[in-house]
XYZ file of C-alpha atoms in Angstrom:
343
model
C 98.618 150.368 26.614
C 96.236 150.907 23.735
C 93.158 153.130 24.103
C 91.216 151.360 21.362
C 87.742 150.114 22.265
C 85.827 148.159 19.662
C 82.629 146.167 19.402
C 84.216 143.233 17.601
C 83.896 139.678 18.768
C 87.525 139.719 19.947
C 87.902 141.362 23.305
C 90.870 143.721 23.061
C 92.325 143.858 26.554
C 94.087 147.207 25.905
C 97.323 145.591 27.087
C 99.804 145.135 24.253
C 102.560 142.559 24.522
C 106.091 143.855 24.989
C 109.431 142.657 23.701
C 110.375 140.150 26.479
C 107.127 138.155 26.288
C 107.087 138.244 22.491
C 110.729 137.130 22.300
C 110.075 134.176 24.614
C 107.015 133.168 22.587
C 109.081 133.374 19.406
C 111.775 131.152 20.902
C 109.176 128.513 21.768
C 107.687 128.704 18.274
C 111.145 128.503 16.706
C 111.919 125.367 18.685
C 108.704 123.732 17.477
C 109.355 124.740 13.853
C 112.924 123.436 14.067
C 111.750 120.068 15.348
C 109.212 119.891 12.508
C 111.960 120.790 10.019
C 114.292 118.024 11.191
C 111.475 115.471 11.146
C 110.588 116.398 7.555
C 114.227 116.336 6.444
C 114.773 112.903 7.965
C 111.579 111.588 6.384
C 112.515 112.966 2.973
C 116.049 111.601 3.201
C 114.729 108.131 4.003
C 111.885 108.132 1.511
C 113.611 109.888 -1.374
C 117.105 108.506 -1.080
C 117.290 107.674 -4.822
C 116.812 111.277 -5.980
C 119.497 113.292 -7.677
C 121.336 115.900 -5.629
C 119.564 118.772 -7.402
C 116.110 117.335 -6.639
C 117.093 116.664 -3.051
C 118.305 120.267 -2.712
C 114.999 121.511 -4.163
C 113.020 119.463 -1.646
C 115.211 120.827 1.142
C 114.531 124.416 0.041
C 110.793 123.727 -0.118
C 110.949 122.267 3.378
C 112.763 125.345 4.687
C 110.180 127.683 3.117
C 107.336 125.567 4.481
C 108.665 125.567 8.062
C 109.657 129.249 7.950
C 106.676 130.897 6.243
C 103.805 128.534 5.456
C 103.651 126.588 8.728
C 103.517 129.738 10.957
C 100.943 131.245 8.568
C 98.695 128.192 8.721
C 98.954 127.909 12.496
C 98.111 131.585 13.103
C 95.245 131.473 10.593
C 93.616 128.325 11.946
C 94.087 129.346 15.582
C 93.054 132.990 14.952
C 96.358 134.451 16.043
C 97.397 131.922 18.694
C 100.594 130.044 17.947
C 101.979 127.494 20.391
C 104.348 129.980 22.015
C 101.652 132.648 22.257
C 99.226 130.192 23.861
C 101.861 129.318 26.464
C 102.403 133.004 27.342
C 98.771 134.153 26.966
C 99.335 136.282 23.830
C 97.290 136.705 20.681
C 97.658 138.415 17.296
C 94.732 140.671 16.317
C 94.109 143.321 13.696
C 94.804 146.958 14.457
C 91.052 147.524 14.937
C 90.784 144.606 17.369
C 89.250 142.015 15.043
C 90.573 138.505 14.378
C 93.286 138.125 11.764
C 92.765 136.339 8.455
C 95.014 134.463 6.067
C 96.381 137.572 4.347
C 97.409 139.126 7.669
C 99.195 135.962 8.740
C 100.845 135.605 5.320
C 102.215 139.157 5.401
C 103.527 138.581 8.917
C 105.216 135.363 7.800
C 106.818 136.879 4.707
C 108.089 139.992 6.490
C 109.186 137.762 9.371
C 112.049 136.558 7.147
C 113.445 140.092 7.347
C 112.431 140.625 10.975
C 114.193 137.570 12.315
C 117.203 137.720 10.033
C 120.504 139.196 11.214
C 119.970 137.833 14.731
C 116.457 139.362 14.838
C 117.864 142.879 15.055
C 115.174 144.456 12.782
C 112.368 143.025 14.951
C 114.069 144.122 18.192
C 114.755 147.669 17.024
C 111.278 148.150 15.546
C 109.563 146.746 18.633
C 111.533 149.020 20.945
C 110.742 152.094 18.851
C 107.015 151.304 18.563
C 104.652 152.478 21.301
C 102.660 149.259 20.948
C 105.642 146.900 20.591
C 104.954 146.179 16.892
C 107.575 144.674 14.612
C 107.808 145.137 10.837
C 105.448 142.254 10.176
C 102.799 143.882 12.372
C 103.249 147.274 10.698
C 102.950 145.925 7.137
C 100.223 143.431 8.030
C 98.129 145.844 10.105
C 98.258 143.671 13.220
C 99.311 143.869 16.851
C 99.985 141.381 19.635
C 97.985 141.715 22.847
C 98.038 140.036 26.212
C 94.938 137.858 26.242
C 95.470 136.169 29.615
C 95.833 138.684 32.440
C 96.774 138.189 36.099
C 94.059 137.933 38.723
C 94.576 141.535 39.815
C 94.149 142.806 36.277
C 90.991 140.726 35.823
C 89.557 142.160 39.024
C 90.313 145.664 37.796
C 88.445 144.886 34.557
C 85.151 144.220 36.340
C 82.283 146.608 35.645
C 81.794 148.882 38.666
C 78.223 148.845 40.026
C 76.004 151.903 39.873
C 75.057 153.352 43.299
C 71.689 152.029 44.530
C 70.248 155.518 45.028
C 70.858 156.297 41.348
C 69.161 153.061 40.259
C 66.232 153.851 42.575
C 65.859 157.350 41.099
C 65.942 156.014 37.514
C 63.915 152.897 38.238
C 60.672 153.843 36.465
C 62.442 155.078 33.329
C 64.761 152.062 33.145
C 61.936 149.540 33.459
C 60.033 151.228 30.601
C 63.025 151.129 28.199
C 62.915 149.071 25.000
C 66.374 147.510 24.644
C 65.608 145.251 21.691
C 67.090 147.669 19.141
C 70.524 147.850 20.813
C 73.061 145.642 18.971
C 75.453 143.343 20.774
C 78.478 145.312 19.603
C 77.249 148.427 21.380
C 76.712 146.474 24.613
C 80.237 145.064 24.365
C 81.757 148.487 23.744
C 79.905 149.978 26.723
C 81.051 147.135 28.952
C 84.667 147.565 27.865
C 84.629 151.292 28.532
C 83.087 150.832 31.988
C 85.493 148.042 32.951
C 88.564 150.066 31.959
C 87.540 153.607 32.736
C 90.026 153.731 35.629
C 92.861 152.751 33.280
C 92.083 155.429 30.670
C 92.735 159.114 30.921
C 89.745 161.095 32.129
C 89.290 163.072 28.861
C 89.511 159.872 26.812
C 87.059 158.007 29.067
C 84.629 160.951 29.053
C 84.772 161.254 25.253
C 84.151 157.523 24.779
C 81.308 157.636 27.318
C 79.628 160.583 25.578
C 79.853 158.887 22.184
C 78.471 155.573 23.398
C 75.757 157.283 25.458
C 74.625 159.171 22.337
C 74.454 155.953 20.311
C 72.570 154.206 23.108
C 70.106 157.089 23.418
C 69.378 156.897 19.686
C 68.655 153.182 19.946
C 66.472 153.372 23.052
C 64.888 156.795 22.600
C 65.802 157.791 26.169
C 68.633 160.341 26.459
C 70.721 160.681 29.575
C 68.985 162.844 32.210
C 70.370 166.320 32.746
C 73.307 166.343 35.127
C 73.863 162.561 34.980
C 77.365 161.602 33.740
C 77.471 159.571 30.561
C 79.393 156.708 32.191
C 76.808 156.437 34.990
C 74.054 156.436 32.370
C 75.775 153.595 30.515
C 76.223 151.637 33.745
C 72.565 152.034 34.722
C 71.264 150.837 31.353
C 73.733 147.938 31.354
C 72.595 146.842 34.823
C 68.957 146.973 33.700
C 69.805 144.721 30.761
C 71.579 142.259 33.057
C 68.581 142.258 35.399
C 66.218 141.396 32.554
C 68.482 138.626 31.295
C 68.698 137.187 34.804
C 64.916 137.219 35.170
C 64.446 135.443 31.831
C 67.098 132.860 32.639
C 65.750 132.177 36.124
C 62.151 131.939 34.851
C 63.157 129.413 32.188
C 65.160 127.365 34.693
C 62.261 127.368 37.165
C 59.832 126.264 34.437
C 62.085 123.314 33.582
C 62.373 122.451 37.271
C 58.625 122.485 37.830
C 58.114 120.321 34.729
C 60.563 117.778 36.112
C 58.734 117.784 39.430
C 55.423 117.188 37.649
C 56.905 114.263 35.721
C 58.282 112.751 38.905
C 54.930 113.166 40.647
C 53.183 111.321 37.801
C 55.746 108.532 37.929
C 55.188 107.870 41.649
C 52.811 104.852 41.985
C 49.623 105.223 43.986
C 49.188 102.649 46.687
C 45.996 100.645 46.180
C 44.684 98.403 48.883
C 44.547 94.834 47.606
C 42.668 92.240 49.578
C 45.011 89.762 51.115
C 48.080 91.966 50.580
C 50.174 93.156 53.446
C 50.312 96.965 53.558
C 53.549 98.666 52.314
C 54.505 95.504 50.460
C 56.194 96.084 47.085
C 54.223 94.884 44.079
C 56.311 92.651 41.772
C 57.332 94.425 38.554
C 56.500 97.886 39.910
C 59.388 100.380 40.213
C 58.912 102.975 42.913
C 59.366 106.557 41.780
C 62.013 108.941 43.154
C 61.154 110.903 46.241
C 59.654 114.309 45.587
C 61.556 117.192 47.146
C 59.369 119.951 48.451
C 60.438 123.571 48.121
C 60.836 125.786 51.136
C 62.486 125.493 54.467
C 61.872 122.215 56.308
C 59.063 122.465 58.788
C 58.686 120.437 61.930
C 56.219 117.609 61.544
C 53.100 118.157 63.678
C 52.837 115.766 66.557
C 49.448 113.979 66.519
C 47.456 114.592 69.668
C 47.466 111.729 72.133
C 43.891 110.522 72.775
C 42.957 110.643 76.435
C 43.261 107.239 77.981
C 40.169 105.934 79.776
C 40.549 105.448 83.489
C 40.853 101.799 84.452
C 37.597 100.347 85.791
C 37.371 100.392 89.525
C 36.591 96.971 90.958
C 33.451 97.139 93.048
C 33.797 95.768 96.519
C 31.932 92.556 96.936
C 29.348 92.556 99.761
C 30.706 90.937 102.826
C 29.387 87.485 103.484
C 26.952 87.322 106.434
C 28.636 86.279 109.576
C 27.870 82.798 110.734
C 25.353 82.581 113.557
C 27.096 81.897 116.807
C 26.596 78.443 118.206
C 24.102 78.210 121.007
C 25.739 78.111 124.314
C 25.255 74.824 126.145
C 22.751 74.693 128.928
C 24.077 75.443 132.234
C 24.985 72.498 134.293
C 25.430 70.192 131.304
C 28.611 68.483 130.421
C 28.392 69.549 126.870
C 27.034 66.204 125.522
C 23.463 65.906 124.322
C 22.125 62.341 124.387
C 20.224 61.156 121.374
C 16.506 61.429 121.575
């Protein structure tokens, strides 16, 4: 494992590739180059069948050199150190200082690779086993190394930046908020993040020395040195968390501004209902597109129930006055038979 920490654009995972993974990647690349070689040879034999034997032999030699040296060089240069086999195994070729390789690095690796992979690849195997970083002769002469770019889930979890304790952030809150972080370059932020994410993998003296150096550079940029008694790594973590908090506030404010602008546009696009004489309410107007519904922020509230107006008591029917009772018929005179003769 390498202890190099840089501020380059390439993230050096501090995990160098070993012989088994590199050998398997080389086998995959060799298979691809061999297929390309046979395709070119067949194409040349069909297209240049009328050439003399010497010219055909010259074309064959050029094809061998192209598939052995030039094709790997072009692929590693254009892909910035990722050949097909290395992509399949999650490997990458970088410079010794962690930066991306260029054409000259890939060309030196390709030329020395003729020696490395000759004699059944014994030079590459012996050199890789004797090197602490698994480097072959092409890496030594070209100033490169192969790293593991894709790590398992456990290794990625270990590379996370540990959070600073809340009580420390609360104690440094006023000083952190007043810091001017505009003068800190991106390379210094990346270096601090790499040291914090891998401080458990490094030796304590190495991690402390890297933390002191980066804390001194950060203090020069911000004008705020680490408080007395505060470890340099904790100081770096606190300043890095303050920077992340400010970036989150800016990002969330911009996103909320865009969201409110969209809401305002939708509110303007919603048509206003105008009462038209002779038109049935809630009837769509021809040629008028209704706007999208406006979503209100906040938790949904229960709609207030309109009060029920008190119902008037039904009118009580007044009792009609009773009709006067009919006068009783006069009783017939005593002794009569009940018949009154006409007068």
